[in-house]
Amino acid sequence: MPSAEEASTSTANDAPLPSFRSLGLIDPLLDALSQLNFTTPTEIQSSSLPPALAGRDIIGVAKTGSGKTAAFALPILQKLWEEPKGLFACVLAPTRELAYQISQQFESLGAGMGVRCCCIVGGMSMMDQAVALAKKPHVVVATPGRLNDHLENTKGFSLRTLKFLVLDEADRLLDLDFGPIIDKILKVIPKERSTYLFSATMTTKVAKLQRASLSNPVRVEVNEKYSTVDTLLQYYLFIPLNQKDVNLIYLVNSLAQNSIIIFTRTVHDAQRLSIMFRTLGFQAVPLHGQLSQSQRLGALGKFKSGGRKILVATDVASRGLDIPHVDVVMNYDIPTHSKDYIHRVGRTARAGRSGKSITLVTQYDVELLQRIEAVIGKKMELWPTDNEEIALLRERVDEAGRVAVNEMKEDAANGRGVGGGRKRRRDDQGGRGGGKDERDRDDDVVEAGMPRKKSKGRR
């Protein structure tokens, strides 16, 4: 098989984008696109659809939010219309939330065709999933670990009839060390198939996977410069490490009417900060890998609907998710890798809208800030602060911090995990690929709800 360098290449240019009809899509798909208000193809769609519809394998290199899901879903659905039989396509995604989002888009685009789609991820009942697989879906969207569980343990389930394999966010899949599981899956699917590999970056691991799984691919590359959008205003706040919490609360307090995502490096901080916000009277909800799947979907649903103004999340929410109307992204912890910063702040300023990002920088983070600025090609501006107001908040924030620590200690002492339920075996990324298989119950989402006390500094 040819290498990435030998693969034929199609690169988007500045020519006017064609219509979906001119790309050769059938009427049922055109009707679905119209109902979803998809009027004009994006660059990745207009570049990849013609070769995909012609039966070629595709390597798609494009950043999050560029319309990649429709770019691979539309040719699969069109071929399914022409040849409707059995399990037709399998899509592998790195996180549960992204898998659900892809599944929903397949169902929306294929609504007029009667497409049956099944989402197979960790954190949900294996038995219920086995029943869903027995109903012969056309498309399976899965995290690699849980799909491999079913291939090994679910009687009657196989991928022998598969016509399409999609590896979405391939760089992220391999970052999470799903490589050995993907190798297992590749061994049990037909060699005669179409394969689409989509990735934000072409790492050496992705190039190796491409050589192993694709045949004579067309490489479609758009948005080659890995950067942030022009409508995003980027700020930093330089603070001592021991004042991170009070400065974060100050920022949220001063932007209280906005929809905010706060990114942390650890599950512990995501949970601790969400309890602090609840104690101080803010409507916040946590999202991280140690919540059950129903809690994670519930948290996303409440944030998307506006029921909660603040989402405190780990990087499980940084890639692929389409969360509309996020006004501000805050980095409580500055990311170690510049590309993670770009993915995080990409949750705001989407689809031409404006947005803000604010990164907390301590004395230990200066080099990381400079590295990020070099990658994005611009200097961040210093966010203005009111030292007197921060000082007024300090006592209440310290008290809220003690409440959060005590509550988490009580949960641990009573055998409850950070999600508030009984301790579960971890499945952070959806099956054995991201940890031990998790067979938990569907707890209600943990909400950061009614305040315990009002903040003195709250406006």
Short mmCIF file of C-alpha atoms in Angstrom, two decimals:
data_model
loop_
_atom_site.label_atom_id
_atom_site.label_comp_id
_atom_site.label_asym_id
_atom_site.label_seq_id
_atom_site.Cartn_x
_atom_site.Cartn_y
_atom_site.Cartn_z
CA MET A 1 0.00 0.00 0.00
CA PRO A 2 1.26 3.50 -0.74
CA SER A 3 2.53 5.84 1.93
CA ALA A 4 0.87 9.13 2.77
CA GLU A 5 3.41 10.86 0.53
CA GLU A 6 2.52 8.58 -2.38
CA ALA A 7 -1.25 8.95 -1.89
CA SER A 8 -2.94 11.19 -4.43
CA THR A 9 -3.79 14.59 -3.00
CA SER A 10 -6.74 16.93 -3.23
CA THR A 11 -6.32 20.30 -1.51
CA ALA A 12 -9.04 22.87 -1.07
CA ASN A 13 -8.42 26.25 -2.69
CA ASP A 14 -10.10 29.60 -2.89
CA ALA A 15 -12.50 28.63 -5.71
CA PRO A 16 -16.24 29.05 -5.01
CA LEU A 17 -17.68 26.08 -3.15
CA PRO A 18 -20.09 23.90 -5.15
CA SER A 19 -23.62 22.96 -4.06
CA PHE A 20 -24.47 19.62 -2.47
CA ARG A 21 -26.51 18.74 -5.58
CA SER A 22 -23.59 19.41 -7.91
CA LEU A 23 -21.46 17.03 -5.82
CA GLY A 24 -23.75 14.18 -6.85
CA LEU A 25 -25.83 13.53 -3.74
CA ILE A 26 -29.21 11.81 -4.07
CA ASP A 27 -32.54 13.50 -3.32
CA PRO A 28 -33.19 11.85 0.11
CA LEU A 29 -29.88 13.22 1.37
CA LEU A 30 -30.47 16.64 -0.22
CA ASP A 31 -33.85 16.79 1.55
CA ALA A 32 -32.23 15.87 4.89
CA LEU A 33 -29.52 18.50 4.41
CA SER A 34 -32.17 21.11 3.65
CA GLN A 35 -34.13 20.23 6.81
CA LEU A 36 -30.93 20.54 8.86
CA ASN A 37 -30.20 23.95 7.24
CA PHE A 38 -26.96 22.69 5.69
CA THR A 39 -27.00 24.95 2.65
CA THR A 40 -23.42 24.99 1.37
CA PRO A 41 -20.70 22.33 1.64
CA THR A 42 -17.71 23.12 3.82
CA GLU A 43 -14.21 22.86 2.37
CA ILE A 44 -13.63 19.35 3.68
CA GLN A 45 -17.02 18.21 2.36
CA SER A 46 -16.63 19.68 -1.13
CA SER A 47 -13.10 18.24 -1.43
CA SER A 48 -13.78 14.75 -0.06
CA LEU A 49 -17.28 13.90 -1.31
CA PRO A 50 -16.46 13.43 -5.04
CA PRO A 51 -13.64 10.89 -4.53
CA ALA A 52 -15.56 9.20 -1.70
CA LEU A 53 -18.66 8.81 -3.89
CA ALA A 54 -16.38 7.39 -6.58
CA GLY A 55 -15.32 4.65 -4.15
CA ARG A 56 -11.89 5.91 -3.09
CA ASP A 57 -10.42 5.65 0.41
CA ILE A 58 -10.05 9.06 2.07
CA ILE A 59 -7.50 10.64 4.38
CA GLY A 60 -9.11 13.84 5.67
CA VAL A 61 -6.95 16.35 7.53
CA ALA A 62 -9.07 19.14 8.98
CA LYS A 63 -9.57 20.76 12.34
CA THR A 64 -12.51 20.19 14.68
CA GLY A 65 -15.70 21.99 13.62
CA SER A 66 -14.97 21.79 9.88
CA GLY A 67 -17.86 19.48 9.00
CA LYS A 68 -15.95 16.20 9.03
CA THR A 69 -18.88 14.07 10.22
CA ALA A 70 -21.06 14.90 7.22
CA ALA A 71 -18.02 14.47 4.97
CA PHE A 72 -17.87 10.76 5.80
CA ALA A 73 -21.54 10.15 6.66
CA LEU A 74 -22.98 11.36 3.33
CA PRO A 75 -21.07 8.98 1.00
CA ILE A 76 -21.76 6.06 3.36
CA LEU A 77 -25.50 6.82 3.40
CA GLN A 78 -25.58 7.22 -0.39
CA LYS A 79 -23.93 3.82 -0.90
CA LEU A 80 -26.31 2.32 1.67
CA TRP A 81 -29.26 3.64 -0.39
CA GLU A 82 -27.86 1.86 -3.44
CA GLU A 83 -27.07 -1.38 -1.59
CA PRO A 84 -29.21 -1.69 1.59
CA LYS A 85 -28.11 -4.83 3.40
CA GLY A 86 -26.80 -5.82 6.82
CA LEU A 87 -24.28 -4.05 9.01
CA PHE A 88 -22.88 -1.57 6.52
CA ALA A 89 -20.53 0.83 8.32
CA CYS A 90 -18.56 1.15 11.55
CA VAL A 91 -17.28 4.46 12.92
CA LEU A 92 -14.63 4.51 15.67
CA ALA A 93 -14.44 7.62 17.88
CA PRO A 94 -12.13 8.40 20.84
CA THR A 95 -14.77 9.49 23.37
CA ARG A 96 -18.31 8.53 24.28
CA GLU A 97 -19.71 12.02 23.78
CA LEU A 98 -18.28 12.26 20.26
CA ALA A 99 -19.65 8.80 19.44
CA TYR A 100 -23.15 9.88 20.48
CA GLN A 101 -22.84 13.07 18.46
CA ILE A 102 -21.78 11.15 15.32
CA SER A 103 -24.61 8.66 15.80
CA GLN A 104 -27.16 11.47 16.06
CA GLN A 105 -25.88 13.07 12.84
CA PHE A 106 -26.11 9.75 10.97
CA GLU A 107 -29.70 9.38 12.16
CA SER A 108 -30.56 12.96 11.18
CA LEU A 109 -29.03 12.70 7.71
CA GLY A 110 -30.51 9.25 7.13
CA ALA A 111 -33.96 9.96 8.59
CA GLY A 112 -35.69 9.84 5.19
CA MET A 113 -33.98 6.57 4.34
CA GLY A 114 -34.92 4.62 7.46
CA VAL A 115 -31.33 4.27 8.58
CA ARG A 116 -30.82 2.33 11.82
CA CYS A 117 -27.83 3.44 13.88
CA CYS A 118 -26.44 1.93 17.09
CA CYS A 119 -24.06 3.66 19.51
CA ILE A 120 -21.75 1.30 21.44
CA VAL A 121 -19.73 2.93 24.23
CA GLY A 122 -18.50 2.14 27.72
CA GLY A 123 -20.47 3.02 30.80
CA MET A 124 -23.69 1.50 29.48
CA SER A 125 -25.24 -1.96 29.78
CA MET A 126 -23.51 -4.60 27.63
CA MET A 127 -26.75 -6.59 27.54
CA ASP A 128 -28.81 -3.66 26.23
CA GLN A 129 -26.16 -3.00 23.61
CA ALA A 130 -26.15 -6.67 22.58
CA VAL A 131 -29.93 -6.49 22.07
CA ALA A 132 -29.49 -3.34 19.93
CA LEU A 133 -26.80 -5.07 17.83
CA ALA A 134 -29.06 -8.09 17.34
CA LYS A 135 -31.58 -5.79 15.60
CA LYS A 136 -29.12 -5.47 12.69
CA PRO A 137 -28.30 -1.75 12.57
CA HIS A 138 -26.90 -0.32 9.35
CA VAL A 139 -24.30 1.80 11.15
CA VAL A 140 -22.42 1.14 14.41
CA VAL A 141 -20.66 4.09 16.06
CA ALA A 142 -18.37 2.95 18.84
CA THR A 143 -15.43 3.59 21.10
CA PRO A 144 -12.76 0.96 20.34
CA GLY A 145 -12.66 -0.69 23.77
CA ARG A 146 -16.38 -1.40 23.99
CA LEU A 147 -16.59 -2.52 20.33
CA ASN A 148 -13.81 -5.02 20.97
CA ASP A 149 -15.68 -6.26 24.06
CA HIS A 150 -18.68 -7.09 21.89
CA LEU A 151 -16.58 -8.70 19.17
CA GLU A 152 -15.07 -11.01 21.80
CA ASN A 153 -18.12 -11.65 24.01
CA THR A 154 -21.41 -11.02 22.18
CA LYS A 155 -22.65 -14.15 20.46
CA GLY A 156 -23.67 -13.64 16.84
CA PHE A 157 -22.06 -10.21 16.46
CA SER A 158 -19.34 -9.70 13.90
CA LEU A 159 -18.15 -7.17 11.32
CA ARG A 160 -17.85 -9.70 8.48
CA THR A 161 -20.33 -7.85 6.22
CA LEU A 162 -18.77 -4.43 6.78
CA LYS A 163 -18.43 -2.19 3.72
CA PHE A 164 -17.11 0.99 5.39
CA LEU A 165 -14.74 1.70 8.28
CA VAL A 166 -14.27 5.26 9.60
CA LEU A 167 -11.55 6.30 12.05
CA ASP A 168 -12.57 9.74 13.33
CA GLU A 169 -10.18 11.97 15.30
CA ALA A 170 -7.50 9.37 14.54
CA ASP A 171 -4.75 11.36 16.23
CA ARG A 172 -6.78 11.40 19.44
CA LEU A 173 -7.57 7.67 19.14
CA LEU A 174 -3.88 6.91 19.03
CA ASP A 175 -2.97 9.45 21.73
CA LEU A 176 -5.21 7.44 24.04
CA ASP A 177 -3.26 4.25 23.21
CA PHE A 178 -6.13 2.56 21.40
CA GLY A 179 -3.60 1.34 18.79
CA PRO A 180 -3.47 -2.34 19.90
CA ILE A 181 -7.28 -2.56 20.05
CA ILE A 182 -7.64 -0.96 16.61
CA ASP A 183 -5.14 -3.53 15.28
CA LYS A 184 -7.37 -6.31 16.68
CA ILE A 185 -10.44 -4.81 15.01
CA LEU A 186 -8.66 -4.43 11.66
CA LYS A 187 -7.87 -8.17 11.70
CA VAL A 188 -11.54 -9.21 11.90
CA ILE A 189 -13.08 -6.92 9.27
CA PRO A 190 -13.12 -7.52 5.48
CA LYS A 191 -10.10 -6.37 3.54
CA GLU A 192 -12.43 -5.44 0.68
CA ARG A 193 -13.93 -2.30 2.15
CA SER A 194 -13.80 1.48 1.94
CA THR A 195 -11.88 3.23 4.71
CA TYR A 196 -12.03 6.88 5.76
CA LEU A 197 -9.47 8.27 8.19
CA PHE A 198 -10.07 11.76 9.55
CA SER A 199 -7.64 13.58 11.82
CA ALA A 200 -6.85 17.11 12.96
CA THR A 201 -3.11 16.41 12.66
CA MET A 202 -0.99 13.88 10.77
CA THR A 203 1.30 12.40 13.40
CA THR A 204 3.72 9.53 12.76
CA LYS A 205 1.26 7.18 14.51
CA VAL A 206 -1.56 8.29 12.22
CA ALA A 207 0.65 7.87 9.14
CA LYS A 208 1.49 4.32 10.27
CA LEU A 209 -2.20 3.52 10.80
CA GLN A 210 -3.02 4.96 7.37
CA ARG A 211 -0.46 2.71 5.68
CA ALA A 212 -1.90 -0.32 7.48
CA SER A 213 -5.58 0.31 6.83
CA LEU A 214 -6.11 2.34 3.63
CA SER A 215 -5.72 1.38 -0.03
CA ASN A 216 -4.67 4.00 -2.61
CA PRO A 217 -6.21 6.86 -0.61
CA VAL A 218 -7.01 10.39 -1.70
CA ARG A 219 -5.62 12.88 0.78
CA VAL A 220 -7.89 15.87 1.39
CA GLU A 221 -6.31 18.63 3.44
CA VAL A 222 -7.89 21.92 4.46
CA ASN A 223 -7.05 24.52 7.08
CA GLU A 224 -3.44 23.40 7.04
CA LYS A 225 -2.37 26.09 9.52
CA TYR A 226 -3.11 24.74 12.97
CA SER A 227 -4.37 27.89 14.64
CA THR A 228 -7.23 29.66 16.37
CA VAL A 229 -9.93 31.62 14.54
CA ASP A 230 -9.81 35.39 14.08
CA THR A 231 -13.10 35.95 15.95
CA LEU A 232 -11.59 34.59 19.18
CA LEU A 233 -10.23 37.15 21.66
CA GLN A 234 -7.49 35.50 23.72
CA TYR A 235 -6.43 36.69 27.17
CA TYR A 236 -4.25 35.51 30.04
CA LEU A 237 -4.18 36.28 33.75
CA PHE A 238 -0.80 36.07 35.52
CA ILE A 239 -1.27 35.02 39.14
CA PRO A 240 0.54 33.24 41.99
CA LEU A 241 -0.26 29.53 42.17
CA ASN A 242 -1.93 29.82 45.57
CA GLN A 243 -4.41 32.40 44.24
CA LYS A 244 -5.80 30.39 41.31
CA ASP A 245 -9.14 29.61 42.93
CA VAL A 246 -10.01 33.15 44.01
CA ASN A 247 -9.01 34.57 40.63
CA LEU A 248 -11.10 31.95 38.82
CA ILE A 249 -14.14 32.84 40.95
CA TYR A 250 -13.48 36.53 40.29
CA LEU A 251 -13.45 35.91 36.53
CA VAL A 252 -16.66 33.87 36.60
CA ASN A 253 -18.31 36.45 38.84
CA SER A 254 -17.42 39.29 36.47
CA LEU A 255 -18.70 37.28 33.47
CA ALA A 256 -21.71 35.81 35.25
CA GLN A 257 -24.18 36.36 32.38
CA ASN A 258 -22.06 34.38 29.93
CA SER A 259 -22.01 30.70 29.02
CA ILE A 260 -18.62 29.42 30.26
CA ILE A 261 -16.57 26.23 29.91
CA ILE A 262 -13.74 25.85 32.45
CA PHE A 263 -11.07 23.27 31.61
CA THR A 264 -9.03 21.52 34.30
CA ARG A 265 -6.18 19.04 33.99
CA THR A 266 -7.55 16.53 36.52
CA VAL A 267 -10.85 14.88 37.43
CA HIS A 268 -10.25 15.90 41.06
CA ASP A 269 -10.11 19.61 40.23
CA ALA A 270 -13.14 19.41 37.93
CA GLN A 271 -15.22 17.92 40.74
CA ARG A 272 -13.75 20.16 43.46
CA LEU A 273 -14.35 23.37 41.51
CA SER A 274 -17.92 22.38 40.62
CA ILE A 275 -18.69 21.93 44.35
CA MET A 276 -17.08 25.30 45.08
CA PHE A 277 -19.24 26.99 42.46
CA ARG A 278 -22.35 25.36 43.90
CA THR A 279 -21.39 26.55 47.39
CA LEU A 280 -20.90 30.10 46.13
CA GLY A 281 -24.26 30.21 44.35
CA PHE A 282 -23.23 29.66 40.73
CA GLN A 283 -25.08 27.25 38.44
CA ALA A 284 -22.40 24.79 37.37
CA VAL A 285 -22.13 21.15 36.34
CA PRO A 286 -19.04 18.90 36.08
CA LEU A 287 -18.06 16.73 33.11
CA HIS A 288 -15.25 14.18 33.39
CA GLY A 289 -14.39 10.55 32.80
CA GLN A 290 -15.34 9.25 36.24
CA LEU A 291 -19.01 10.18 35.88
CA SER A 292 -21.39 7.54 34.54
CA GLN A 293 -22.41 7.89 30.91
CA SER A 294 -25.90 9.11 31.81
CA GLN A 295 -24.35 11.75 34.09
CA ARG A 296 -22.04 12.91 31.30
CA LEU A 297 -24.85 13.16 28.76
CA GLY A 298 -27.05 14.86 31.35
CA ALA A 299 -24.36 17.43 32.11
CA LEU A 300 -23.92 18.21 28.42
CA GLY A 301 -27.67 18.44 27.93
CA LYS A 302 -28.13 20.90 30.78
CA PHE A 303 -25.26 23.07 29.57
CA LYS A 304 -26.41 23.05 25.93
CA SER A 305 -29.98 23.94 26.91
CA GLY A 306 -28.85 26.83 29.13
CA GLY A 307 -30.00 25.14 32.33
CA ARG A 308 -26.45 25.49 33.61
CA LYS A 309 -24.26 28.46 32.70
CA ILE A 310 -20.95 26.87 33.71
CA LEU A 311 -19.44 23.54 32.60
CA VAL A 312 -16.33 22.46 34.53
CA ALA A 313 -14.65 19.82 32.40
CA THR A 314 -11.52 17.84 31.74
CA ASP A 315 -10.24 17.39 28.19
CA VAL A 316 -13.01 14.85 27.59
CA ALA A 317 -14.98 17.91 26.36
CA SER A 318 -12.19 19.56 24.38
CA ARG A 319 -12.46 17.79 21.03
CA GLY A 320 -15.14 17.12 18.48
CA LEU A 321 -18.14 18.22 20.52
CA ASP A 322 -20.43 20.77 18.92
CA ILE A 323 -21.68 22.89 21.82
CA PRO A 324 -23.34 26.01 20.39
CA HIS A 325 -23.26 29.45 22.00
CA VAL A 326 -20.27 29.11 24.33
CA ASP A 327 -19.26 32.68 25.15
CA VAL A 328 -16.08 32.08 27.17
CA VAL A 329 -13.52 29.30 27.61
CA MET A 330 -11.31 29.45 30.71
CA ASN A 331 -8.19 27.37 31.23
CA TYR A 332 -7.86 26.78 34.96
CA ASP A 333 -4.77 24.72 34.10
CA ILE A 334 -2.74 25.75 31.06
CA PRO A 335 -2.46 22.77 28.67
CA THR A 336 0.92 21.09 28.31
CA HIS A 337 0.49 20.70 24.53
CA SER A 338 -0.33 23.64 22.29
CA LYS A 339 -2.76 21.62 20.17
CA ASP A 340 -4.81 20.86 23.32
CA TYR A 341 -5.08 24.61 23.92
CA ILE A 342 -6.35 25.12 20.37
CA HIS A 343 -8.95 22.37 20.78
CA ARG A 344 -10.12 23.76 24.12
CA VAL A 345 -10.57 27.36 22.97
CA GLY A 346 -12.18 26.02 19.79
CA ARG A 347 -15.32 25.34 21.87
CA THR A 348 -16.11 29.07 21.52
CA ALA A 349 -16.05 31.46 18.52
CA ARG A 350 -17.57 28.75 16.30
CA ALA A 351 -19.30 29.21 12.93
CA GLY A 352 -18.20 32.82 12.59
CA ARG A 353 -19.34 33.90 16.05
CA SER A 354 -17.09 35.80 18.44
CA GLY A 355 -15.83 34.45 21.74
CA LYS A 356 -13.25 34.89 24.50
CA SER A 357 -10.66 32.64 26.10
CA ILE A 358 -8.88 33.38 29.39
CA THR A 359 -5.94 31.28 30.57
CA LEU A 360 -4.71 31.31 34.17
CA VAL A 361 -0.91 31.45 34.14
CA THR A 362 1.19 30.92 37.28
CA GLN A 363 4.88 31.50 37.80
CA TYR A 364 5.48 27.90 36.67
CA ASP A 365 3.56 28.23 33.38
CA VAL A 366 5.35 31.07 31.57
CA GLU A 367 7.23 28.80 29.17
CA LEU A 368 4.00 26.96 28.25
CA LEU A 369 2.29 30.29 27.54
CA GLN A 370 5.14 31.39 25.28
CA ARG A 371 5.02 28.07 23.43
CA ILE A 372 1.28 28.43 22.80
CA GLU A 373 1.71 32.01 21.60
CA ALA A 374 4.39 30.87 19.16
CA VAL A 375 2.07 28.21 17.71
CA ILE A 376 -0.99 30.48 17.34
CA GLY A 377 1.16 33.31 15.98
CA LYS A 378 -0.13 36.02 18.31
CA LYS A 379 0.36 37.43 21.78
CA MET A 380 -2.45 37.08 24.29
CA GLU A 381 -3.66 40.21 26.05
CA LEU A 382 -3.60 40.65 29.84
CA TRP A 383 -7.10 40.44 31.35
CA PRO A 384 -7.75 43.46 33.62
CA THR A 385 -8.55 42.73 37.28
CA ASP A 386 -9.75 44.59 40.36
CA ASN A 387 -7.46 43.65 43.26
CA GLU A 388 -9.84 45.06 45.89
CA GLU A 389 -12.72 42.92 44.64
CA ILE A 390 -10.48 39.84 44.56
CA ALA A 391 -9.46 40.52 48.17
CA LEU A 392 -13.13 40.74 49.20
CA LEU A 393 -13.79 37.34 47.64
CA ARG A 394 -10.84 35.59 49.29
CA GLU A 395 -12.48 34.58 52.58
CA ARG A 396 -15.61 33.14 50.94
CA VAL A 397 -13.60 31.29 48.31
CA ASP A 398 -11.34 29.74 50.95
CA GLU A 399 -14.42 28.62 52.87
CA ALA A 400 -15.97 27.13 49.73
CA GLY A 401 -12.70 25.30 49.07
CA ARG A 402 -12.83 23.70 52.52
CA VAL A 403 -16.46 22.67 51.93
CA ALA A 404 -15.49 21.02 48.63
CA VAL A 405 -12.56 19.12 50.15
CA ASN A 406 -14.68 17.88 53.08
CA GLU A 407 -17.52 16.80 50.80
CA MET A 408 -15.14 14.82 48.59
CA LYS A 409 -13.56 13.20 51.66
CA GLU A 410 -17.04 12.20 52.90
CA ASP A 411 -17.87 10.70 49.52
CA ALA A 412 -14.64 8.71 49.56
CA ALA A 413 -15.24 7.52 53.14
CA ASN A 414 -18.77 6.38 52.23
CA GLY A 415 -17.58 4.45 49.19
CA ARG A 416 -18.78 6.97 46.64
CA GLY A 417 -16.63 8.01 43.71
CA VAL A 418 -16.19 11.55 42.45
CA GLY A 419 -19.42 11.26 40.50
CA GLY A 420 -21.41 10.80 43.71
CA GLY A 421 -22.29 7.14 43.10
CA ARG A 422 -20.69 3.94 44.34
CA LYS A 423 -17.11 3.47 43.21
CA ARG A 424 -16.93 2.06 39.70
CA ARG A 425 -14.21 0.46 37.71
CA ARG A 426 -12.97 3.17 35.39
CA ASP A 427 -13.76 3.39 31.69
CA ASP A 428 -12.66 6.92 30.97
CA GLN A 429 -12.48 6.53 27.20
CA GLY A 430 -15.17 3.97 26.48
CA GLY A 431 -14.19 0.35 27.11
CA ARG A 432 -11.02 -1.50 27.97
CA GLY A 433 -9.00 0.81 25.77
CA GLY A 434 -9.32 3.57 28.34
CA GLY A 435 -9.18 1.52 31.52
CA LYS A 436 -11.14 -1.35 33.02
CA ASP A 437 -14.61 -2.03 31.67
CA GLU A 438 -17.23 -0.09 33.57
CA ARG A 439 -20.61 -1.66 34.31
CA ASP A 440 -22.28 1.05 36.32
CA ARG A 441 -25.87 1.97 36.86
CA ASP A 442 -27.42 4.98 35.12
CA ASP A 443 -27.23 7.51 37.92
CA ASP A 444 -28.95 10.84 37.59
CA VAL A 445 -26.57 13.59 36.59
CA VAL A 446 -24.73 15.22 39.48
CA GLU A 447 -25.77 18.83 39.45
CA ALA A 448 -24.11 21.80 41.03
CA GLY A 449 -27.45 23.12 42.13
CA MET A 450 -28.85 25.43 44.79
CA PRO A 451 -26.36 27.63 46.62
CA ARG A 452 -25.55 27.00 50.25
CA LYS A 453 -24.49 30.56 50.92
CA LYS A 454 -24.38 33.70 48.87
CA SER A 455 -21.01 35.12 47.93
CA LYS A 456 -20.16 38.50 49.44
CA GLY A 457 -18.54 39.48 46.16
CA ARG A 458 -21.43 38.35 43.96
CA ARG A 459 -22.93 41.16 41.96
#
